[in-house]
């Protein structure tokens, strides 16, 4: 979806009656519809166009979901898809009387300027290297260096978190107050962090995020994304 370019975002309880295999095969349904515009919306007119495209995507998905016996976007979660969260969040942005719409409109011009002149590779490459270099010490102190599979799970969780944190940090310093907070809220509402960060690693990940924040005095905004999840 269009705002998801910023990030480089009811669980099934057994009562679902539609065709699960059919739902799972919808992962790439409607993929021929243009999900990302050439640029992020930076004006009211561009936002209106993006919202029109969102409605086209929603109609396409619902048409296919009904073929599976479903009447709910949330059933896409069966396919481990983050589309339900994205759809609900983007729909709220498009509704003019909501907080998310007001907040996004306030910051969208600056965010568009920032994204058009920067890329993840340009602004976050050195940041990510420094983060991973620093975390080698805490990882060794936790005696995780000999558990390759567990280290992989930790890295798979930390890498996207710090990528997101890098963007939030730079947007916060480049745009008006509140822009970074708004981006974080969008991420929290629509990003499937629990898929990338399984419960078994969350305690260690939170410890590592705290250690990095304490040692560098850099705010780790994305702690909010993982501390809201269950840990084991």
PDB file of C-alpha atoms in Angstrom:
ATOM      1  CA  UNK A   1       0.000   0.000   0.000  1.00  0.00           C
ATOM      2  CA  UNK A   2       1.135   3.515  -0.616  1.00  0.00           C
ATOM      3  CA  UNK A   3       2.197   4.590   2.852  1.00  0.00           C
ATOM      4  CA  UNK A   4       3.971   1.282   3.459  1.00  0.00           C
ATOM      5  CA  UNK A   5       6.771   2.614   1.261  1.00  0.00           C
ATOM      6  CA  UNK A   6       7.755   4.602   4.349  1.00  0.00           C
ATOM      7  CA  UNK A   7       9.061   1.454   5.969  1.00  0.00           C
ATOM      8  CA  UNK A   8      12.073  -0.223   4.416  1.00  0.00           C
ATOM      9  CA  UNK A   9       3.811  -2.809   8.492  1.00  0.00           C
ATOM     10  CA  UNK A  10      -9.343 -10.579  15.435  1.00  0.00           C
ATOM     11  CA  UNK A  11      -6.932 -13.539  15.026  1.00  0.00           C
ATOM     12  CA  UNK A  12      -8.503 -16.706  13.717  1.00  0.00           C
ATOM     13  CA  UNK A  13      -9.791 -18.591  16.741  1.00  0.00           C
ATOM     14  CA  UNK A  14     -10.989 -21.770  15.082  1.00  0.00           C
ATOM     15  CA  UNK A  15     -14.517 -20.546  14.429  1.00  0.00           C
ATOM     16  CA  UNK A  16     -13.802 -19.512  10.849  1.00  0.00           C
ATOM     17  CA  UNK A  17     -16.131 -21.273   8.446  1.00  0.00           C
ATOM     18  CA  UNK A  18     -14.887 -20.165   5.030  1.00  0.00           C
ATOM     19  CA  UNK A  19     -12.487 -22.186   2.904  1.00  0.00           C
ATOM     20  CA  UNK A  20      -9.072 -21.752   4.563  1.00  0.00           C
ATOM     21  CA  UNK A  21      -7.131 -23.017   1.543  1.00  0.00           C
ATOM     22  CA  UNK A  22      -8.994 -20.569  -0.658  1.00  0.00           C
ATOM     23  CA  UNK A  23      -8.160 -17.688   1.711  1.00  0.00           C
ATOM     24  CA  UNK A  24      -4.499 -18.675   1.818  1.00  0.00           C
ATOM     25  CA  UNK A  25      -4.395 -18.607  -1.979  1.00  0.00           C
ATOM     26  CA  UNK A  26      -5.566 -14.981  -1.919  1.00  0.00           C
ATOM     27  CA  UNK A  27      -2.162 -13.804  -0.721  1.00  0.00           C
ATOM     28  CA  UNK A  28      -1.395 -12.427  -4.182  1.00  0.00           C
ATOM     29  CA  UNK A  29      -4.945 -11.711  -5.255  1.00  0.00           C
ATOM     30  CA  UNK A  30      -5.410  -8.337  -6.909  1.00  0.00           C
ATOM     31  CA  UNK A  31      -1.642  -8.081  -7.329  1.00  0.00           C
ATOM     32  CA  UNK A  32      -2.145  -6.648 -10.808  1.00  0.00           C
ATOM     33  CA  UNK A  33      -3.782  -3.578  -9.310  1.00  0.00           C
ATOM     34  CA  UNK A  34      -1.236  -0.812  -8.796  1.00  0.00           C
ATOM     35  CA  UNK A  35      -0.630  -0.949  -5.030  1.00  0.00           C
ATOM     36  CA  UNK A  36       1.940   1.830  -4.957  1.00  0.00           C
ATOM     37  CA  UNK A  37       1.674   5.156  -6.754  1.00  0.00           C
ATOM     38  CA  UNK A  38       4.673   6.716  -8.444  1.00  0.00           C
ATOM     39  CA  UNK A  39       5.078   8.925  -5.379  1.00  0.00           C
ATOM     40  CA  UNK A  40       3.626   9.183  -1.904  1.00  0.00           C
ATOM     41  CA  UNK A  41       0.659  11.556  -1.664  1.00  0.00           C
ATOM     42  CA  UNK A  42       1.802  15.010  -0.625  1.00  0.00           C
ATOM     43  CA  UNK A  43      -1.330  17.033  -1.347  1.00  0.00           C
ATOM     44  CA  UNK A  44      -5.045  16.640  -0.665  1.00  0.00           C
ATOM     45  CA  UNK A  45      -5.636  15.839  -4.354  1.00  0.00           C
ATOM     46  CA  UNK A  46      -2.964  13.136  -4.377  1.00  0.00           C
ATOM     47  CA  UNK A  47      -4.339  11.680  -1.159  1.00  0.00           C
ATOM     48  CA  UNK A  48      -7.815  11.583  -2.676  1.00  0.00           C
ATOM     49  CA  UNK A  49      -6.442   9.705  -5.688  1.00  0.00           C
ATOM     50  CA  UNK A  50      -4.659   7.201  -3.424  1.00  0.00           C
ATOM     51  CA  UNK A  51      -7.866   6.692  -1.448  1.00  0.00           C
ATOM     52  CA  UNK A  52      -9.746   6.042  -4.692  1.00  0.00           C
ATOM     53  CA  UNK A  53      -7.165   3.383  -5.589  1.00  0.00           C
ATOM     54  CA  UNK A  54      -7.593   1.873  -2.116  1.00  0.00           C
ATOM     55  CA  UNK A  55     -11.326   1.474  -2.715  1.00  0.00           C
ATOM     56  CA  UNK A  56     -10.568  -0.351  -5.987  1.00  0.00           C
ATOM     57  CA  UNK A  57      -8.258  -2.741  -4.128  1.00  0.00           C
ATOM     58  CA  UNK A  58     -10.849  -3.319  -1.403  1.00  0.00           C
ATOM     59  CA  UNK A  59     -13.541  -4.157  -3.949  1.00  0.00           C
ATOM     60  CA  UNK A  60     -11.191  -6.584  -5.705  1.00  0.00           C
ATOM     61  CA  UNK A  61     -10.264  -8.338  -2.460  1.00  0.00           C
ATOM     62  CA  UNK A  62     -13.845  -8.559  -1.214  1.00  0.00           C
ATOM     63  CA  UNK A  63     -15.021 -10.017  -4.532  1.00  0.00           C
ATOM     64  CA  UNK A  64     -12.437 -12.785  -4.184  1.00  0.00           C
ATOM     65  CA  UNK A  65     -13.073 -13.289  -0.466  1.00  0.00           C
ATOM     66  CA  UNK A  66     -16.766 -13.854  -1.130  1.00  0.00           C
ATOM     67  CA  UNK A  67     -15.810 -16.645  -3.500  1.00  0.00           C
ATOM     68  CA  UNK A  68     -14.122 -18.277  -0.497  1.00  0.00           C
ATOM     69  CA  UNK A  69     -17.232 -17.918   1.648  1.00  0.00           C
ATOM     70  CA  UNK A  70     -15.983 -14.903   3.606  1.00  0.00           C
ATOM     71  CA  UNK A  71     -17.395 -11.431   4.130  1.00  0.00           C
ATOM     72  CA  UNK A  72     -14.548  -9.989   6.189  1.00  0.00           C
ATOM     73  CA  UNK A  73     -11.123  -8.574   5.271  1.00  0.00           C
ATOM     74  CA  UNK A  74      -9.823  -9.767   8.646  1.00  0.00           C
ATOM     75  CA  UNK A  75     -10.065 -13.353   7.417  1.00  0.00           C
ATOM     76  CA  UNK A  76      -6.983 -12.595   5.314  1.00  0.00           C
ATOM     77  CA  UNK A  77      -5.023 -13.037   8.553  1.00  0.00           C
ATOM     78  CA  UNK A  78      -5.370 -16.761   7.971  1.00  0.00           C
ATOM     79  CA  UNK A  79      -2.877 -16.281   5.146  1.00  0.00           C
ATOM     80  CA  UNK A  80      -0.531 -14.541   7.607  1.00  0.00           C
ATOM     81  CA  UNK A  81      -1.176 -11.355   5.702  1.00  0.00           C
ATOM     82  CA  UNK A  82      -0.789  -7.838   7.056  1.00  0.00           C
ATOM     83  CA  UNK A  83      -3.430  -6.628   4.600  1.00  0.00           C
ATOM     84  CA  UNK A  84      -6.280  -6.411   7.153  1.00  0.00           C
ATOM     85  CA  UNK A  85      -4.289  -4.035   9.345  1.00  0.00           C
ATOM     86  CA  UNK A  86      -3.197  -2.004   6.331  1.00  0.00           C
ATOM     87  CA  UNK A  87      -6.714  -1.808   4.910  1.00  0.00           C
ATOM     88  CA  UNK A  88      -8.227  -0.679   8.202  1.00  0.00           C
ATOM     89  CA  UNK A  89      -5.493   1.891   8.817  1.00  0.00           C
ATOM     90  CA  UNK A  90      -5.560   3.306   5.298  1.00  0.00           C
ATOM     91  CA  UNK A  91      -9.349   3.458   5.347  1.00  0.00           C
ATOM     92  CA  UNK A  92      -9.159   5.525   8.533  1.00  0.00           C
ATOM     93  CA  UNK A  93      -6.610   7.869   6.930  1.00  0.00           C
ATOM     94  CA  UNK A  94      -9.016   8.372   4.044  1.00  0.00           C
ATOM     95  CA  UNK A  95     -11.942   9.261   6.326  1.00  0.00           C
ATOM     96  CA  UNK A  96     -11.830  13.015   6.798  1.00  0.00           C
ATOM     97  CA  UNK A  97     -13.316  13.108  10.299  1.00  0.00           C
ATOM     98  CA  UNK A  98     -10.672  10.848  11.893  1.00  0.00           C
ATOM     99  CA  UNK A  99      -7.569  11.644  13.913  1.00  0.00           C
ATOM    100  CA  UNK A 100      -5.347   9.674  11.527  1.00  0.00           C
ATOM    101  CA  UNK A 101      -6.579  11.672   8.545  1.00  0.00           C
ATOM    102  CA  UNK A 102      -5.920  14.975  10.278  1.00  0.00           C
ATOM    103  CA  UNK A 103      -2.491  13.856  11.464  1.00  0.00           C
ATOM    104  CA  UNK A 104      -1.438  12.442   8.105  1.00  0.00           C
ATOM    105  CA  UNK A 105      -2.571  15.531   6.190  1.00  0.00           C
ATOM    106  CA  UNK A 106      -0.591  17.730   8.604  1.00  0.00           C
ATOM    107  CA  UNK A 107       2.679  15.918   7.865  1.00  0.00           C
ATOM    108  CA  UNK A 108       2.274  14.380   4.398  1.00  0.00           C
ATOM    109  CA  UNK A 109       3.977  17.176   2.424  1.00  0.00           C
ATOM    110  CA  UNK A 110       7.122  16.964   4.544  1.00  0.00           C
ATOM    111  CA  UNK A 111       7.117  13.176   4.520  1.00  0.00           C
ATOM    112  CA  UNK A 112       6.811  13.154   0.748  1.00  0.00           C
ATOM    113  CA  UNK A 113       9.745  15.583   0.402  1.00  0.00           C
ATOM    114  CA  UNK A 114      11.801  13.434   2.751  1.00  0.00           C
ATOM    115  CA  UNK A 115      11.008  10.193   0.937  1.00  0.00           C
ATOM    116  CA  UNK A 116      11.621  11.677  -2.509  1.00  0.00           C
ATOM    117  CA  UNK A 117      15.145  12.768  -1.574  1.00  0.00           C
ATOM    118  CA  UNK A 118      16.182   9.837   0.619  1.00  0.00           C
ATOM    119  CA  UNK A 119      16.182   6.077   0.547  1.00  0.00           C
ATOM    120  CA  UNK A 120      16.719   3.374   3.119  1.00  0.00           C
ATOM    121  CA  UNK A 121      20.111   2.549   1.607  1.00  0.00           C
ATOM    122  CA  UNK A 122      21.282   6.158   1.790  1.00  0.00           C
ATOM    123  CA  UNK A 123      20.165   7.128   5.261  1.00  0.00           C
ATOM    124  CA  UNK A 124      20.058   3.833   7.155  1.00  0.00           C
ATOM    125  CA  UNK A 125      22.998   1.777   5.864  1.00  0.00           C
ATOM    126  CA  UNK A 126      25.610   3.131   8.292  1.00  0.00           C
ATOM    127  CA  UNK A 127      23.020   3.254  11.069  1.00  0.00           C
ATOM    128  CA  UNK A 128      22.252  -0.443  10.676  1.00  0.00           C
ATOM    129  CA  UNK A 129      25.930  -1.405  10.566  1.00  0.00           C
ATOM    130  CA  UNK A 130      26.620   0.561  13.749  1.00  0.00           C
ATOM    131  CA  UNK A 131      23.637  -1.030  15.474  1.00  0.00           C
ATOM    132  CA  UNK A 132      24.655  -4.568  14.551  1.00  0.00           C
ATOM    133  CA  UNK A 133      28.292  -3.905  15.526  1.00  0.00           C
ATOM    134  CA  UNK A 134      27.193  -2.645  18.925  1.00  0.00           C
ATOM    135  CA  UNK A 135      24.811  -5.548  19.538  1.00  0.00           C
ATOM    136  CA  UNK A 136      27.515  -8.183  19.046  1.00  0.00           C
ATOM    137  CA  UNK A 137      28.763  -7.488  22.580  1.00  0.00           C
ATOM    138  CA  UNK A 138      25.401  -7.881  24.344  1.00  0.00           C
ATOM    139  CA  UNK A 139      24.644 -10.958  22.235  1.00  0.00           C
ATOM    140  CA  UNK A 140      27.911 -12.560  23.324  1.00  0.00           C
ATOM    141  CA  UNK A 141      27.230 -11.711  26.965  1.00  0.00           C
ATOM    142  CA  UNK A 142      23.915 -13.502  26.618  1.00  0.00           C
ATOM    143  CA  UNK A 143      25.888 -16.486  25.313  1.00  0.00           C
ATOM    144  CA  UNK A 144      23.806 -16.650  22.170  1.00  0.00           C
ATOM    145  CA  UNK A 145      26.741 -16.745  19.782  1.00  0.00           C
ATOM    146  CA  UNK A 146      26.757 -20.561  19.625  1.00  0.00           C
ATOM    147  CA  UNK A 147      23.046 -20.928  18.866  1.00  0.00           C
ATOM    148  CA  UNK A 148      22.879 -20.152  15.157  1.00  0.00           C
ATOM    149  CA  UNK A 149      19.134 -20.709  14.770  1.00  0.00           C
ATOM    150  CA  UNK A 150      18.312 -18.469  17.730  1.00  0.00           C
ATOM    151  CA  UNK A 151      20.698 -15.772  16.496  1.00  0.00           C
ATOM    152  CA  UNK A 152      18.933 -15.876  13.146  1.00  0.00           C
ATOM    153  CA  UNK A 153      15.546 -15.350  14.835  1.00  0.00           C
ATOM    154  CA  UNK A 154      16.958 -12.423  16.825  1.00  0.00           C
ATOM    155  CA  UNK A 155      18.457 -10.833  13.695  1.00  0.00           C
ATOM    156  CA  UNK A 156      15.264 -11.380  11.703  1.00  0.00           C
ATOM    157  CA  UNK A 157      13.428  -9.424  14.376  1.00  0.00           C
ATOM    158  CA  UNK A 158      16.016  -6.703  15.044  1.00  0.00           C
ATOM    159  CA  UNK A 159      16.841  -5.770  11.450  1.00  0.00           C
ATOM    160  CA  UNK A 160      13.348  -4.545  10.425  1.00  0.00           C
ATOM    161  CA  UNK A 161      12.847  -2.923  13.836  1.00  0.00           C
ATOM    162  CA  UNK A 162      15.998  -0.840  13.513  1.00  0.00           C
ATOM    163  CA  UNK A 163      15.201  -0.037   9.883  1.00  0.00           C
ATOM    164  CA  UNK A 164      11.857   1.346  10.998  1.00  0.00           C
ATOM    165  CA  UNK A 165      13.515   3.151  13.896  1.00  0.00           C
ATOM    166  CA  UNK A 166      15.973   4.768  11.505  1.00  0.00           C
ATOM    167  CA  UNK A 167      13.180   6.188   9.375  1.00  0.00           C
ATOM    168  CA  UNK A 168      11.227   7.432  12.384  1.00  0.00           C
ATOM    169  CA  UNK A 169      14.360   9.109  13.763  1.00  0.00           C
ATOM    170  CA  UNK A 170      15.117  10.917  10.510  1.00  0.00           C
ATOM    171  CA  UNK A 171      11.512  11.904   9.848  1.00  0.00           C
ATOM    172  CA  UNK A 172      11.256  13.231  13.410  1.00  0.00           C
ATOM    173  CA  UNK A 173      14.275  15.458  12.838  1.00  0.00           C
ATOM    174  CA  UNK A 174      13.264  16.503   9.309  1.00  0.00           C
ATOM    175  CA  UNK A 175       9.578  17.309   9.782  1.00  0.00           C
ATOM    176  CA  UNK A 176       7.370  19.093  12.264  1.00  0.00           C
ATOM    177  CA  UNK A 177       6.848  17.801  15.782  1.00  0.00           C
ATOM    178  CA  UNK A 178       4.561  14.785  15.781  1.00  0.00           C
ATOM    179  CA  UNK A 179       5.503  13.409  12.353  1.00  0.00           C
ATOM    180  CA  UNK A 180       7.590  10.574  13.799  1.00  0.00           C
ATOM    181  CA  UNK A 181       4.885   9.730  16.328  1.00  0.00           C
ATOM    182  CA  UNK A 182       2.328   9.551  13.533  1.00  0.00           C
ATOM    183  CA  UNK A 183       4.504   7.183  11.472  1.00  0.00           C
ATOM    184  CA  UNK A 184       5.035   4.977  14.532  1.00  0.00           C
ATOM    185  CA  UNK A 185       1.295   4.798  15.102  1.00  0.00           C
ATOM    186  CA  UNK A 186       0.737   3.751  11.496  1.00  0.00           C
ATOM    187  CA  UNK A 187       3.353   1.033  11.915  1.00  0.00           C
ATOM    188  CA  UNK A 188       1.835  -0.185  15.164  1.00  0.00           C
ATOM    189  CA  UNK A 189      -1.625  -0.413  13.653  1.00  0.00           C
ATOM    190  CA  UNK A 190      -0.682  -2.238  10.484  1.00  0.00           C
ATOM    191  CA  UNK A 191       2.725  -3.932  10.732  1.00  0.00           C
ATOM    192  CA  UNK A 192       2.868  -7.639  11.565  1.00  0.00           C
ATOM    193  CA  UNK A 193       5.775  -7.464  14.016  1.00  0.00           C
ATOM    194  CA  UNK A 194       4.631 -10.608  15.792  1.00  0.00           C
ATOM    195  CA  UNK A 195       5.310 -12.546  12.582  1.00  0.00           C
ATOM    196  CA  UNK A 196       8.930 -11.316  12.412  1.00  0.00           C
ATOM    197  CA  UNK A 197       9.546 -11.457  16.165  1.00  0.00           C
ATOM    198  CA  UNK A 198       8.305 -14.773  17.626  1.00  0.00           C
ATOM    199  CA  UNK A 199       7.449 -14.840  21.325  1.00  0.00           C
ATOM    200  CA  UNK A 200      10.505 -16.969  22.122  1.00  0.00           C
ATOM    201  CA  UNK A 201      12.931 -14.122  21.302  1.00  0.00           C
ATOM    202  CA  UNK A 202      11.014 -11.062  22.508  1.00  0.00           C
ATOM    203  CA  UNK A 203      12.484 -10.864  26.011  1.00  0.00           C
ATOM    204  CA  UNK A 204      16.035 -10.908  24.633  1.00  0.00           C
ATOM    205  CA  UNK A 205      15.104  -8.456  21.866  1.00  0.00           C
ATOM    206  CA  UNK A 206      13.635  -6.002  24.367  1.00  0.00           C
ATOM    207  CA  UNK A 207      16.782  -6.328  26.510  1.00  0.00           C
ATOM    208  CA  UNK A 208      18.938  -5.584  23.471  1.00  0.00           C
ATOM    209  CA  UNK A 209      16.841  -2.586  22.476  1.00  0.00           C
ATOM    210  CA  UNK A 210      17.100  -1.236  26.020  1.00  0.00           C
ATOM    211  CA  UNK A 211      20.862  -1.813  26.048  1.00  0.00           C
ATOM    212  CA  UNK A 212      21.292   0.048  22.764  1.00  0.00           C
ATOM    213  CA  UNK A 213      19.138   2.942  23.923  1.00  0.00           C
ATOM    214  CA  UNK A 214      21.018   3.206  27.213  1.00  0.00           C
ATOM    215  CA  UNK A 215      24.470   3.069  25.615  1.00  0.00           C
ATOM    216  CA  UNK A 216      23.774   5.471  22.745  1.00  0.00           C
ATOM    217  CA  UNK A 217      21.142   7.798  24.260  1.00  0.00           C
ATOM    218  CA  UNK A 218      19.227   7.346  20.997  1.00  0.00           C
ATOM    219  CA  UNK A 219      15.495   6.915  21.391  1.00  0.00           C
ATOM    220  CA  UNK A 220      14.367   3.481  20.236  1.00  0.00           C
ATOM    221  CA  UNK A 221      10.840   4.354  19.160  1.00  0.00           C
ATOM    222  CA  UNK A 222      10.053   0.856  17.929  1.00  0.00           C
ATOM    223  CA  UNK A 223      10.233  -0.649  21.413  1.00  0.00           C
ATOM    224  CA  UNK A 224       6.558   0.253  21.510  1.00  0.00           C
ATOM    225  CA  UNK A 225       5.910  -2.197  18.656  1.00  0.00           C
ATOM    226  CA  UNK A 226       7.289  -5.203  20.505  1.00  0.00           C
ATOM    227  CA  UNK A 227       6.590  -4.404  24.153  1.00  0.00           C
ATOM    228  CA  UNK A 228       2.883  -4.434  23.307  1.00  0.00           C
ATOM    229  CA  UNK A 229       3.168  -8.119  22.343  1.00  0.00           C
ATOM    230  CA  UNK A 230       3.123 -11.173  24.588  1.00  0.00           C
ATOM    231  CA  UNK A 231       6.513 -12.583  25.543  1.00  0.00           C
ATOM    232  CA  UNK A 232       7.567 -16.033  26.699  1.00  0.00           C
TER     233      UNK A 232
END
